[in-house]
Coordinates of C-alpha atoms in Angstrom, one line a residue:
Chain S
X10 CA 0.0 0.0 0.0
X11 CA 1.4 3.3 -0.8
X12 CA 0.8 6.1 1.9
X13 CA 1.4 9.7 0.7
X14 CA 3.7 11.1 3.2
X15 CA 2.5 14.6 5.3
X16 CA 5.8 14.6 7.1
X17 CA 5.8 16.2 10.6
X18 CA 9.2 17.0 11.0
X19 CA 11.2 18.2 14.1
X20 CA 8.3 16.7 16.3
X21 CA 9.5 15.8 19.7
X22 CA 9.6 11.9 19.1
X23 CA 11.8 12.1 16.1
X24 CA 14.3 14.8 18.4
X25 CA 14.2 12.5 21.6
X26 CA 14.1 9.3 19.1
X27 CA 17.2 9.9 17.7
X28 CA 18.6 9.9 21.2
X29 CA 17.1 6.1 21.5
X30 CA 19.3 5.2 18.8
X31 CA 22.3 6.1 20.4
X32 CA 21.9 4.4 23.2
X33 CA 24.7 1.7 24.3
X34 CA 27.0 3.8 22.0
X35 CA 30.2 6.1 22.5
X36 CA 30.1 9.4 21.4
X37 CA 33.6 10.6 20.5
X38 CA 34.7 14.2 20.2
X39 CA 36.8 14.4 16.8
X40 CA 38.6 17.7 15.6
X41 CA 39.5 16.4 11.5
X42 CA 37.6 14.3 9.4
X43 CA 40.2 11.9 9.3
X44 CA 39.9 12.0 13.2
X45 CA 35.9 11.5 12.7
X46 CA 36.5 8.7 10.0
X47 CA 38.7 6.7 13.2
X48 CA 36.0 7.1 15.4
X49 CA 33.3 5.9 13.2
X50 CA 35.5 2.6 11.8
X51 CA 35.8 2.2 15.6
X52 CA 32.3 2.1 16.1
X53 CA 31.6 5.0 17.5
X54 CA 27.8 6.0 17.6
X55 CA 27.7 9.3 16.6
X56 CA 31.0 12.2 16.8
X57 CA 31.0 15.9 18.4
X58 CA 32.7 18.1 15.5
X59 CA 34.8 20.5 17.4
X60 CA 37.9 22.5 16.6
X61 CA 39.8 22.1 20.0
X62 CA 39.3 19.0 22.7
X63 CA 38.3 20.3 26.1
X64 CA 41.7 19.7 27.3
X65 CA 43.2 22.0 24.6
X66 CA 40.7 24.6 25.4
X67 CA 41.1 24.7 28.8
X68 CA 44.8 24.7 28.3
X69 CA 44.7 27.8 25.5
X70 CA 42.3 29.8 27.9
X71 CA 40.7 32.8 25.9
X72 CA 36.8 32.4 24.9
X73 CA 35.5 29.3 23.7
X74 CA 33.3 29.3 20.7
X75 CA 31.2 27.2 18.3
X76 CA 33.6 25.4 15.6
X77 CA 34.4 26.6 12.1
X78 CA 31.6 26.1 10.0
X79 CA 33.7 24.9 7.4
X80 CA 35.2 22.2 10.1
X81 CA 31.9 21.2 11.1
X82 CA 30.9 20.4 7.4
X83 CA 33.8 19.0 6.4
X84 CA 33.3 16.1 9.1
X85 CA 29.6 15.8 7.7
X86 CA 31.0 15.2 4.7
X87 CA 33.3 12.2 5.7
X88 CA 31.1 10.4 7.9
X89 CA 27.5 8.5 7.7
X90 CA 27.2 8.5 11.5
X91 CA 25.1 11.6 13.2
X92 CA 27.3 14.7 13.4
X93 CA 26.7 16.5 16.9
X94 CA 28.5 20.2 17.6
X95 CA 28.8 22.6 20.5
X96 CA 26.9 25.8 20.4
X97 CA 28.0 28.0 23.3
X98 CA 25.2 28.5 26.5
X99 CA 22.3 30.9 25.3
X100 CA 24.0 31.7 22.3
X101 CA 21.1 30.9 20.1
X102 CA 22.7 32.4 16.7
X103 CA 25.4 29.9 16.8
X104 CA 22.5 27.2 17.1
X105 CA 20.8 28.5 14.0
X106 CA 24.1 28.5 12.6
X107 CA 24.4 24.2 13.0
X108 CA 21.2 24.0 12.4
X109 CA 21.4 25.3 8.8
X110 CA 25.0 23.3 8.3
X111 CA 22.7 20.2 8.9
X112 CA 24.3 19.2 12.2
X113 CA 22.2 16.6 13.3
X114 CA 22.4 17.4 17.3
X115 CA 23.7 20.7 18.9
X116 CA 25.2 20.0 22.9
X117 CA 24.4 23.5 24.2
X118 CA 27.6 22.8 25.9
X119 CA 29.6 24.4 29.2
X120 CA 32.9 23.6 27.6
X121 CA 32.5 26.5 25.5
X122 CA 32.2 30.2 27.2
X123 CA 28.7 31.2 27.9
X124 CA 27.1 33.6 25.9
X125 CA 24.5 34.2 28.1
X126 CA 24.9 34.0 31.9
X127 CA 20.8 33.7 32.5
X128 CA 19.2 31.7 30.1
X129 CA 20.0 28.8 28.2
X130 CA 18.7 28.3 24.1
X131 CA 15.0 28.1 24.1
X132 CA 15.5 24.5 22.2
X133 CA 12.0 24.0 21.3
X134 CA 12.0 26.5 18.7
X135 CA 14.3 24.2 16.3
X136 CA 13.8 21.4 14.2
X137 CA 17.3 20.2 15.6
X138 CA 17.6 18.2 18.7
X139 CA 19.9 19.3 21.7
X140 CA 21.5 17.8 24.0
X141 CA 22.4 19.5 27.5
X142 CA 24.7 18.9 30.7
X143 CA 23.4 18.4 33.9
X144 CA 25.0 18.1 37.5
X145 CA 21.8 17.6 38.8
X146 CA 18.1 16.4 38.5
X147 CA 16.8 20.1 38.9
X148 CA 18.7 21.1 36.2
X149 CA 18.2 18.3 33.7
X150 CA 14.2 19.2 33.8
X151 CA 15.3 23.0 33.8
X152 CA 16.6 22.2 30.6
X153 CA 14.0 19.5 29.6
X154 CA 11.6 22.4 30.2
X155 CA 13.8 24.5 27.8
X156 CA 13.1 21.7 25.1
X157 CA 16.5 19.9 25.0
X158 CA 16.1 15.7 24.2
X159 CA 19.0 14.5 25.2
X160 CA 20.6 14.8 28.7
X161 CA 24.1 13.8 29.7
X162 CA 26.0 14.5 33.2
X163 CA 28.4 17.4 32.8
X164 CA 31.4 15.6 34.6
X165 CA 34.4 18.2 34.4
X166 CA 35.4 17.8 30.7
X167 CA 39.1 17.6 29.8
X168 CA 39.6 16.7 33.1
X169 CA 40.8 13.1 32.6
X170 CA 39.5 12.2 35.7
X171 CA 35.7 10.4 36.2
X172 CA 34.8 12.1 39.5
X173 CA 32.8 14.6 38.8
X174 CA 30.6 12.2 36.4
X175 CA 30.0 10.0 38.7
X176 CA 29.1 12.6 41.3
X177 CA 26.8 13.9 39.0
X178 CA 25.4 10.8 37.3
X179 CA 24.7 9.4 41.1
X180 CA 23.2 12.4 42.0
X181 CA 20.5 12.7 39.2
X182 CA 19.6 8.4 39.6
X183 CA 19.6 9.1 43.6
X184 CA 17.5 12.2 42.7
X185 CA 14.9 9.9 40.7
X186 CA 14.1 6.9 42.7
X187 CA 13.9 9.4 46.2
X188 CA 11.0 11.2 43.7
X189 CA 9.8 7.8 42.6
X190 CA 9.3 6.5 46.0
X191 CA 7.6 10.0 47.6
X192 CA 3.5 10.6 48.0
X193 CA 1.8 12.3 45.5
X194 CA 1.4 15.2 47.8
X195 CA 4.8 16.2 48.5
X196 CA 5.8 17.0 44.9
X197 CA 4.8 20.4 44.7
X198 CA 7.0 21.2 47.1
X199 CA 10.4 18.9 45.4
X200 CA 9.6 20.9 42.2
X201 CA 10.1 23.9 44.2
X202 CA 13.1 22.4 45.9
X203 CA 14.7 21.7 42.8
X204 CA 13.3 24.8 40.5
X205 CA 12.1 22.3 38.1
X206 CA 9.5 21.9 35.8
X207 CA 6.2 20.4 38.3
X208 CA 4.9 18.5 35.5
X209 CA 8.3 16.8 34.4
X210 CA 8.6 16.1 38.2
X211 CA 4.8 14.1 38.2
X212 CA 6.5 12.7 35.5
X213 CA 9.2 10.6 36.9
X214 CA 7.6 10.0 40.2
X215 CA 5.2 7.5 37.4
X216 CA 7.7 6.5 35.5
X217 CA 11.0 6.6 37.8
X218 CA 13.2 7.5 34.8
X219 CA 13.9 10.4 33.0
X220 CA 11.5 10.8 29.8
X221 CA 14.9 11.4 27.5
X222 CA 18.0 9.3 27.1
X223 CA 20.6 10.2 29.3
X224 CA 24.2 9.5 29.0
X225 CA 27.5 10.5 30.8
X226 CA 30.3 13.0 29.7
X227 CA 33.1 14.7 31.5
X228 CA 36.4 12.6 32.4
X229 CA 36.0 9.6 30.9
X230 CA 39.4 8.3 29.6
X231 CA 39.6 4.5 29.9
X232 CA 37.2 1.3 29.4
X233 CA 36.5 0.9 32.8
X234 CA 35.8 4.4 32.8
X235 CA 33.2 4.1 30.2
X236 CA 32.1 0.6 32.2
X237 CA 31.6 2.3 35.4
X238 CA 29.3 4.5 34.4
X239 CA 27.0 2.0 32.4
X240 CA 27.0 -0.1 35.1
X241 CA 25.7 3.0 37.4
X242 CA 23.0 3.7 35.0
X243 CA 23.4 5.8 32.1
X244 CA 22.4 4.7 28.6
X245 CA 26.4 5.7 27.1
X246 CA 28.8 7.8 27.3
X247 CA 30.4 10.6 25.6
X248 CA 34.4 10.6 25.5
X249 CA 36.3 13.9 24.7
X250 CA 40.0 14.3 25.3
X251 CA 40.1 10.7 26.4
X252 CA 40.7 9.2 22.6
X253 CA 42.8 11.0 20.9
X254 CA 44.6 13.0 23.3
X255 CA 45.6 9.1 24.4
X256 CA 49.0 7.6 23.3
X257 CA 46.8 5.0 20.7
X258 CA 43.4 6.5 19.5
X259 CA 42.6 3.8 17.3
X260 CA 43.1 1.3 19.9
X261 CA 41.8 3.5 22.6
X262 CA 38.2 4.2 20.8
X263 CA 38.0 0.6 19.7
X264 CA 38.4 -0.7 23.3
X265 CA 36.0 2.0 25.0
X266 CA 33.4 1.5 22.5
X267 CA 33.5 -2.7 23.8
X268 CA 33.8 -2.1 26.9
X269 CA 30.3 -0.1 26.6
X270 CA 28.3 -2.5 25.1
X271 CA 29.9 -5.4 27.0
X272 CA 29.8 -3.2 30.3
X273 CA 28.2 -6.1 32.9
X274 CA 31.3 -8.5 31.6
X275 CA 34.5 -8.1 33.5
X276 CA 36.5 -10.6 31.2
X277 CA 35.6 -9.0 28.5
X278 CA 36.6 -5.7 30.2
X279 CA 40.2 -7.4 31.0
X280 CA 40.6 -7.9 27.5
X281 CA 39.9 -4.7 26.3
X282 CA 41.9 -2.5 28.4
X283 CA 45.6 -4.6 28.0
X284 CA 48.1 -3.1 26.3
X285 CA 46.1 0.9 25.6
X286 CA 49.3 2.9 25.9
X287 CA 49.0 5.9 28.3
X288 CA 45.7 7.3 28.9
X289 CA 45.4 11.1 28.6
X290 CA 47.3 13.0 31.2
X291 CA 44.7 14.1 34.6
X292 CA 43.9 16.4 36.6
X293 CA 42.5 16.7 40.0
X294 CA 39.5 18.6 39.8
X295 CA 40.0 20.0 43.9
X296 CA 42.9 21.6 42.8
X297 CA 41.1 23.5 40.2
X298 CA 39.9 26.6 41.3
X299 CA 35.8 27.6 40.6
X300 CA 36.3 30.0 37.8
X301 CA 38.5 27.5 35.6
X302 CA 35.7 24.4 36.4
X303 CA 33.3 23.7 33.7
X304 CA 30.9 22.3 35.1
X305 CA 29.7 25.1 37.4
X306 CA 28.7 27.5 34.3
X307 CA 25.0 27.4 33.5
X308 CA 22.2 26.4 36.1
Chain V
X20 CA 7.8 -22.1 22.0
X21 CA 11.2 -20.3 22.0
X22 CA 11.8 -16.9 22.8
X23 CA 12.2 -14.1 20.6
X24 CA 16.1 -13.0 20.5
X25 CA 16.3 -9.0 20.3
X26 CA 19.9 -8.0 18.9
X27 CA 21.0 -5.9 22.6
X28 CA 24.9 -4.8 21.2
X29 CA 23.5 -0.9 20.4
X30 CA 20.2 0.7 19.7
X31 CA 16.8 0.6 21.4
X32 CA 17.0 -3.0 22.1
X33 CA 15.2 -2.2 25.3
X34 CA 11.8 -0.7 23.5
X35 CA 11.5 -4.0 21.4
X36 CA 11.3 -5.8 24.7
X37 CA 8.9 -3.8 26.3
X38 CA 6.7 -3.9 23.3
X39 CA 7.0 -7.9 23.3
X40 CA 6.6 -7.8 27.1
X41 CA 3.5 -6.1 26.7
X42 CA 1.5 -8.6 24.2
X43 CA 2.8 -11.1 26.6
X44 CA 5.5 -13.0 23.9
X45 CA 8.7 -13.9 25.9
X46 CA 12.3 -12.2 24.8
X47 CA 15.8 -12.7 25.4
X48 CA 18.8 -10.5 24.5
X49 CA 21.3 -11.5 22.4
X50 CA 25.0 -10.2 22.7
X51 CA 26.7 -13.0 21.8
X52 CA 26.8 -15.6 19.1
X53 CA 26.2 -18.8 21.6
X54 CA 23.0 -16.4 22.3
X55 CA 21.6 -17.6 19.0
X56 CA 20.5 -20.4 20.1
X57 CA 16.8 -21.5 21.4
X58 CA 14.9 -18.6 19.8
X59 CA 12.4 -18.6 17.4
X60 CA 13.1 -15.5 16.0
X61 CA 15.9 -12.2 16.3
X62 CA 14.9 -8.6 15.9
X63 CA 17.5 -6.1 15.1
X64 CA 17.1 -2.7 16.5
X65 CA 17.0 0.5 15.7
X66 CA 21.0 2.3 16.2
X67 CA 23.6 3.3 14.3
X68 CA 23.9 0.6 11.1
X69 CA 27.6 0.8 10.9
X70 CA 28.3 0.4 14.6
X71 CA 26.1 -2.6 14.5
X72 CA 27.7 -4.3 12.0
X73 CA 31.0 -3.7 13.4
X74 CA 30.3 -4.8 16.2
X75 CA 28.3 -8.4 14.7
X76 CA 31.9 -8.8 13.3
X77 CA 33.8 -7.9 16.0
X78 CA 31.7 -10.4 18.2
X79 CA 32.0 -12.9 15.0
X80 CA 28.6 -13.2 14.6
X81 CA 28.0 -12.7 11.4
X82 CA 28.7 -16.5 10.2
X83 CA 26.2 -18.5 12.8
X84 CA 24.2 -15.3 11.9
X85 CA 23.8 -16.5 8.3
X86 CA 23.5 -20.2 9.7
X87 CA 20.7 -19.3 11.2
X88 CA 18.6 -17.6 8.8
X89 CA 19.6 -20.2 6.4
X90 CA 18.3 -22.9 8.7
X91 CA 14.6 -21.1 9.1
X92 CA 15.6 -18.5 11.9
X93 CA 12.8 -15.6 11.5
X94 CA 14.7 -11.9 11.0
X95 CA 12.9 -8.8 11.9
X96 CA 15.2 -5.5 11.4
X97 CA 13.8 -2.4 12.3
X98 CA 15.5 1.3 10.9
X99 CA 19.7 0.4 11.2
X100 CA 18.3 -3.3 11.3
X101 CA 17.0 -2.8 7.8
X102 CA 20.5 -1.5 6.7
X103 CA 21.9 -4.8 8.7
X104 CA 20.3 -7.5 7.2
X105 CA 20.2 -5.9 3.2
X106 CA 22.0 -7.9 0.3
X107 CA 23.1 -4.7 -1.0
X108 CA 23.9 -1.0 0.2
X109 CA 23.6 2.2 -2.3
X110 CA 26.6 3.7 -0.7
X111 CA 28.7 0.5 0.1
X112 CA 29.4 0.6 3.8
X113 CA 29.1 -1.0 6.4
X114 CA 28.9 -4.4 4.6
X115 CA 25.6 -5.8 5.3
X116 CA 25.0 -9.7 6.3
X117 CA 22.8 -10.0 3.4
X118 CA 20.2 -11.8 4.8
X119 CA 17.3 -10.5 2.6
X120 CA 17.2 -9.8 -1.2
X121 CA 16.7 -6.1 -0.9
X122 CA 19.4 -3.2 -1.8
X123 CA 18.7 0.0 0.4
X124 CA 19.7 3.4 0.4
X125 CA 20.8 4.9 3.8
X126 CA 19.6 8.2 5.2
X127 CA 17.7 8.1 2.1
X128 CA 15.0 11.2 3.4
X129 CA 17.8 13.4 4.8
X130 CA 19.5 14.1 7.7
X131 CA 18.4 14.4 11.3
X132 CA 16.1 17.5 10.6
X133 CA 14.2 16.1 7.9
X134 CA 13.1 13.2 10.6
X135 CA 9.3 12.2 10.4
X136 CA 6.9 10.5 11.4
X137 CA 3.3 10.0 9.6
X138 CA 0.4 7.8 9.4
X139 CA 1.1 4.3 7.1
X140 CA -1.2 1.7 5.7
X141 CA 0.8 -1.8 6.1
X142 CA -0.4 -5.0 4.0
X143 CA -1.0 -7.4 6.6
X144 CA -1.7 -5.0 9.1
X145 CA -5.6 -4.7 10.5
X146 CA -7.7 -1.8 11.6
X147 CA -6.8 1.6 11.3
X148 CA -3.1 3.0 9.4
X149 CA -0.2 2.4 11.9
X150 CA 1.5 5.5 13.1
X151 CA 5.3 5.2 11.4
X152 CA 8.2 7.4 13.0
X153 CA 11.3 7.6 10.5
X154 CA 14.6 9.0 12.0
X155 CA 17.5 9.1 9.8
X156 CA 15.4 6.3 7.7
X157 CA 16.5 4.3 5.1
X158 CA 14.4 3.2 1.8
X159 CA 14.7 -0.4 0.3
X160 CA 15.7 0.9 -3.6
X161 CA 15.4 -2.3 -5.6
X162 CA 13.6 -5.7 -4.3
X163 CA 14.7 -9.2 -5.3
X164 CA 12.5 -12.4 -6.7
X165 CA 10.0 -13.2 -3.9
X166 CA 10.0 -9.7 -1.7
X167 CA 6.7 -8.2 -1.3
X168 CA 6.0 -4.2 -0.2
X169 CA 4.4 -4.2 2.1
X170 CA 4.1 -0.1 2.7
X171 CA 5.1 2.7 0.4
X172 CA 5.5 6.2 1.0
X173 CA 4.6 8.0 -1.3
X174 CA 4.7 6.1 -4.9
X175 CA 7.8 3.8 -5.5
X176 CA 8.8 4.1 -1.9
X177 CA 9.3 0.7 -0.2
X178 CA 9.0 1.2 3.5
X179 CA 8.0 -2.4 4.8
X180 CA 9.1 -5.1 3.0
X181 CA 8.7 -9.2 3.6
X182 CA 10.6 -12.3 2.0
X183 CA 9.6 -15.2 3.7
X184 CA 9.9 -15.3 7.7
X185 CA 12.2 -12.0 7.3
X186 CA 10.5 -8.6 7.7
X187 CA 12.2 -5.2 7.6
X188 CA 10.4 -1.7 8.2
X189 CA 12.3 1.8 7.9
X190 CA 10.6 3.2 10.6
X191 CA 10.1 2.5 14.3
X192 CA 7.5 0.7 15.5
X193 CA 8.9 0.2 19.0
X194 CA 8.8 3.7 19.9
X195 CA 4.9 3.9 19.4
X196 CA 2.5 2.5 21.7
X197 CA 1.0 0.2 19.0
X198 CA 2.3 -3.7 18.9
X199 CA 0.7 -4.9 15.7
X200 CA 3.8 -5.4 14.3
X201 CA 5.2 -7.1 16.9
X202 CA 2.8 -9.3 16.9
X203 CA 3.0 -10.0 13.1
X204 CA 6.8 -10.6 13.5
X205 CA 5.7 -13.2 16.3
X206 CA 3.6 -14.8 14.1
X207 CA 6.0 -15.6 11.5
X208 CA 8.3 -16.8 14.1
X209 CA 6.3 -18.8 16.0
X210 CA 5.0 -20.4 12.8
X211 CA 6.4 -23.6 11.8
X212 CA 9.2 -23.4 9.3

C-alpha cells in the first residue's frame, strides 16, 4: 500500500528518538575528518565536530566558541554516523548556525564560554535536537523544560579524571528513585526544591526514569571508565579528550566503544583495556579553582 | 515455544522488549553468538547501522548469523536493522550480512532534521493505518525475486518489506504505543518453518 507522506518534521519523538538510537553507544569528540573517519571505523555511535578537545581549550584559555563552520561540514561530509557540535550556552545564533549546516544534534555545551549568563537556548523552537549537561536532577528538567532531548552528566570535561561524572550521574539516579518513592502530595513542594518543571517532576515520580535518554560526559578516559558508568545507570557515554589525546586513539576508541556494550562482563573488560598505551594525562579537579571548572557555568 | 532474541549490542533494544513484554511473547537479549540459540526469531534494532555491523563482526557473529537464517531463523530489522540484514547498500558501507534480497539506500530522506513521522497503511496490518516514526530512515531501492512491499510512502517508496519469515520496516515501530507489528513478526516466528 502506498501512503502519501505529510511529514511532521522536528516533532519531539523524532528529536528525543534519535537519542534512543544512540543508546549503548560512545560518542567521540573528533577535531578532523580523518579524526571522525577513526572514530566511526571504531564504532563510534555518533561524533562531536569540534575544533579544540576540552583539554586543549582549557589549556589555551581565551573564549570558547562554536567550531568553524567549514570544520563542522567537512566532518559531515566524511562520515555517515550523526554529526553532533557545540553551540555556546544561550548563544542561540550559533545554534541557528548548525542547524542550517545540517548538524544533526547541537550540545548547548559548558565547555565552550557562555554567551548568556541567564538563560539557556530556548531548544524547542528548532527542528534540531539538543542535548544539555546536567550536575543535577533540577537542572536536567530546567533544561527538559527548555526543550533539549537528550541529557548527559556534565562531569568536568578535559579533566581526565571520572569524578565529577560519577558525582553527577549518582546524584541525578539518587534524585529519581527518592522522587519515585515520595507521595503524590509532596511533589509540589520537590519541584520547588529543585526549581524544576512540576509537571516533568509528576513525571518521573510515574515512570522513575527520566522521559529522555541520558548518558554520561566529563572525564571519561579508559574502558573501565566508560564501564563504570554504564553499570551506574546511564544509557552511554560521551568521551572527549580521552581518545585522541591518548598515546593509541585507534586502539583506545576501539576498546571503550567494547567495553560499553559489553559493560556487565568483566572478562571481556580485562581484555579490552591490555596493552592501551597511556591514557590522557589528569587532573585533580579540587585543585582547580571555581572559575576555571566547567561544570559550574549554567544552572 | 522459544523466545524471541532482540539484537542488545547498540540501539533501542530495550523498546522492542517492552513492546514484546506487553503482548505477553517472551524475549531474550542477544549479545553473543552462543546467544543464538533457542529462539524462534531475532529482531534487530533501531541504532547506528555501521556500529552494528562492526560490532556483529567484531563479536563474530555474522557467520552462525547467516546459519541461522539459512536454517529457518525468523529476522525482523527495524531502521539500522533494515540497513543490517540488506544484500546490497547504495553507498557501500558498512557491509551488510545479506540476509534478505533487498538493496537499500541509507539516510535516504535526509539528515536528522528532515526526521518524520506519519500515518502508514501496512499490508498485513488490520484496523486503522499504523503511526510510522522515521529518524534518519533508510528506503529499500530495488527488491529481489519473492519480496513483497508491504508499505510505500509515497509512490515507488518501499517502507515495509517481507521475503519469507524475514521482515524489515524503515521506521520504528517500538517507539509507538501500538504492537501490531510485533505481533505479526511473532507470528512468522512462531510459525512452523
Amino acid at each position: 500500500m502506498a501512503t502519501e507522506i505529510k511529514p511532521n518534521t522536528g516533532t519531539w519523538t523524532v528529536k528525543s528518538g534519535l537519542a534512543q538510537m544512540l543508546k549503548g553507544g560512545v560518542i567521540m569528540d573528533v577535531v578532523t575528518p580523518d579524526q571522525a573517519k577513526i572514530a566511526e571505523d571504531a564504532g563510534a555511535v555518533a561524533v562531536m565536530a569540534l575544533e579544540r578537545v576540552p583539554s586543549d581549550i582549557r589549556a589555551d584559555g581565551g573564549v570558547a566558541r562554536m567550531s568553524d563552520p567549514q570544520m563542522i561540514s567537512e566532518i559531515i561530509e566524511a562520515v555517515t554516523i550523526p554529526v553532533m557540535a557545540k553551540a555556546r550556552i544561550g548563544h542561540f545564533v550559533e545554534a541557528q548556525i548548525l542547524e542550517a549546516l545540517g548538524t544533526d544534534y547541537i550540545d548547548e555545551s559548558e565547555v565552550l564560554t557562555p554567551a548568556d549568563e541567564n538563560n539557556h537556548i530556548n531548544k524547542h523552537d528548532f527542528s534540531v535536537p539538543f542535548v544539555c549537561g546536567a550536575r543535577d536532577l533540577g537542572e536536567a528538567l530546567r533544561r527538559l523544560g527548555e526543550g533539549a532531548a537528550m541529557i548527559r552528566t556534565k562531569g568536568e570535561a578535559g579533566s581526565g579524571n571520572i569524578v565529577e561524572a560519577v558525582r553527577h550521574a549518582r546524584k541525578v539516579l539518587g534524585q529519581i528513585s527518592h522522587i519515585r518513592g515520595m507521595e503524590t502530595d509532596e511533589l509540589m513542594a520537590t519541584a520547588r526544591d529543585l526549581k524544576a518543571p512540576y509537571d516533568l517532576v509528576k513525571g518521573i515520580h510515574q515512570t522513575g526514569a527520566l522521559p529522555v535518554v541520558n548518558f554520561a560526559a566529563g572525564g571519561i578516559s579508559t574502558p573501565a571508565d566508560a564501564a563504570l558508568m554504564m553499570q551506574i545507570g546511564v544509557d552511554g557515554v560521551f568521551v572527549g579528550s580521552g581518545i585522541f589525546k591518548s598515546e593509541t586513539p585507534q586502539i583506545m576508541a576501539n576498546a571503550i566503544v567494547k567495553a560499553t556494550t559489553h559493560y556487565k562482563d568483566p572478562e571481556m573488560l580485562a581484555s579490552v583495556s591490555k596493552g592501551l598505551g597511556a591514557s590522557m594525562p589528569g587532573i585533580d579537579v579540587r585543585t582547580l579553582p571555581e572559575s576555571e571548572q566547567f561544570a559550574t557555568r549554567g544552572w | 515455544m522459544a523466545p524471541i532474541g532482540v539484537l542488545a549490542i547498540q540501539g533501542d533494544f530495550l523498546e522492542h522488549r517492552n513492546m514484546l513484554d506487553s503482548i505477553g511473547i517472551e524475549s531474550v537479549e542477544v549479545r553473543l553468538p552462543e546467544q543464538l540459540e533457542n529462539i524462534d526469531g531475532l529482531i534487530i534494532p533501531g541504532g547506528e547501522s555501521t556500529t552494528i555491523v562492526q560490532l556483529i563482526d567484531i563479536y563474530e557473529m555474522r557467520q552462525p548469523l547467516i546459519e541461522k537464517v539459512r536454517n529457518g531463523l525468523a529476522v525482523w530489522g527495524t531502521c539500522a536493522g533494515m540497513i543490517v540484514i540488506a544484500k546490497n547498500l547504495k553507498d557501500k558501507r558498512p557491509d551488510p550480512l545479506g540476509l534478505m534480497d533487498i538493496e537499500v539506500s541509507r539516510n535516504a530522506f535526509g539528515r536528522q532534521i528532515n526526521s518524520f513521522e506519519t500515518d502508514l497503511d501496512i499490508n498485513g496490518i488490520d484496523g486503522p493505518p499504523m503511526h510510522a516514526i522515521f529518524i534518519r530512515a533508510p528506503l529499500v531501492t530495488e527488491i529481489g525475486n519473492g519480496v513483497e512491499i508491504l508499505a510505500e510512502v509515497d509512490q515507488g517508496k518501499p517502507v515495509a518489506v517481507k521475503q519469507n519469515r524475514i521482515l524489515a520496516t524503515s521506521f520504528h515501530p517500538e517507539l509507538t504505543e501500538d504492537p501490531r507489528m510485533h505481533a505479526m513478526f511473532a507470528n512468522i516466528a512462531h510459525s512452523m518453518q
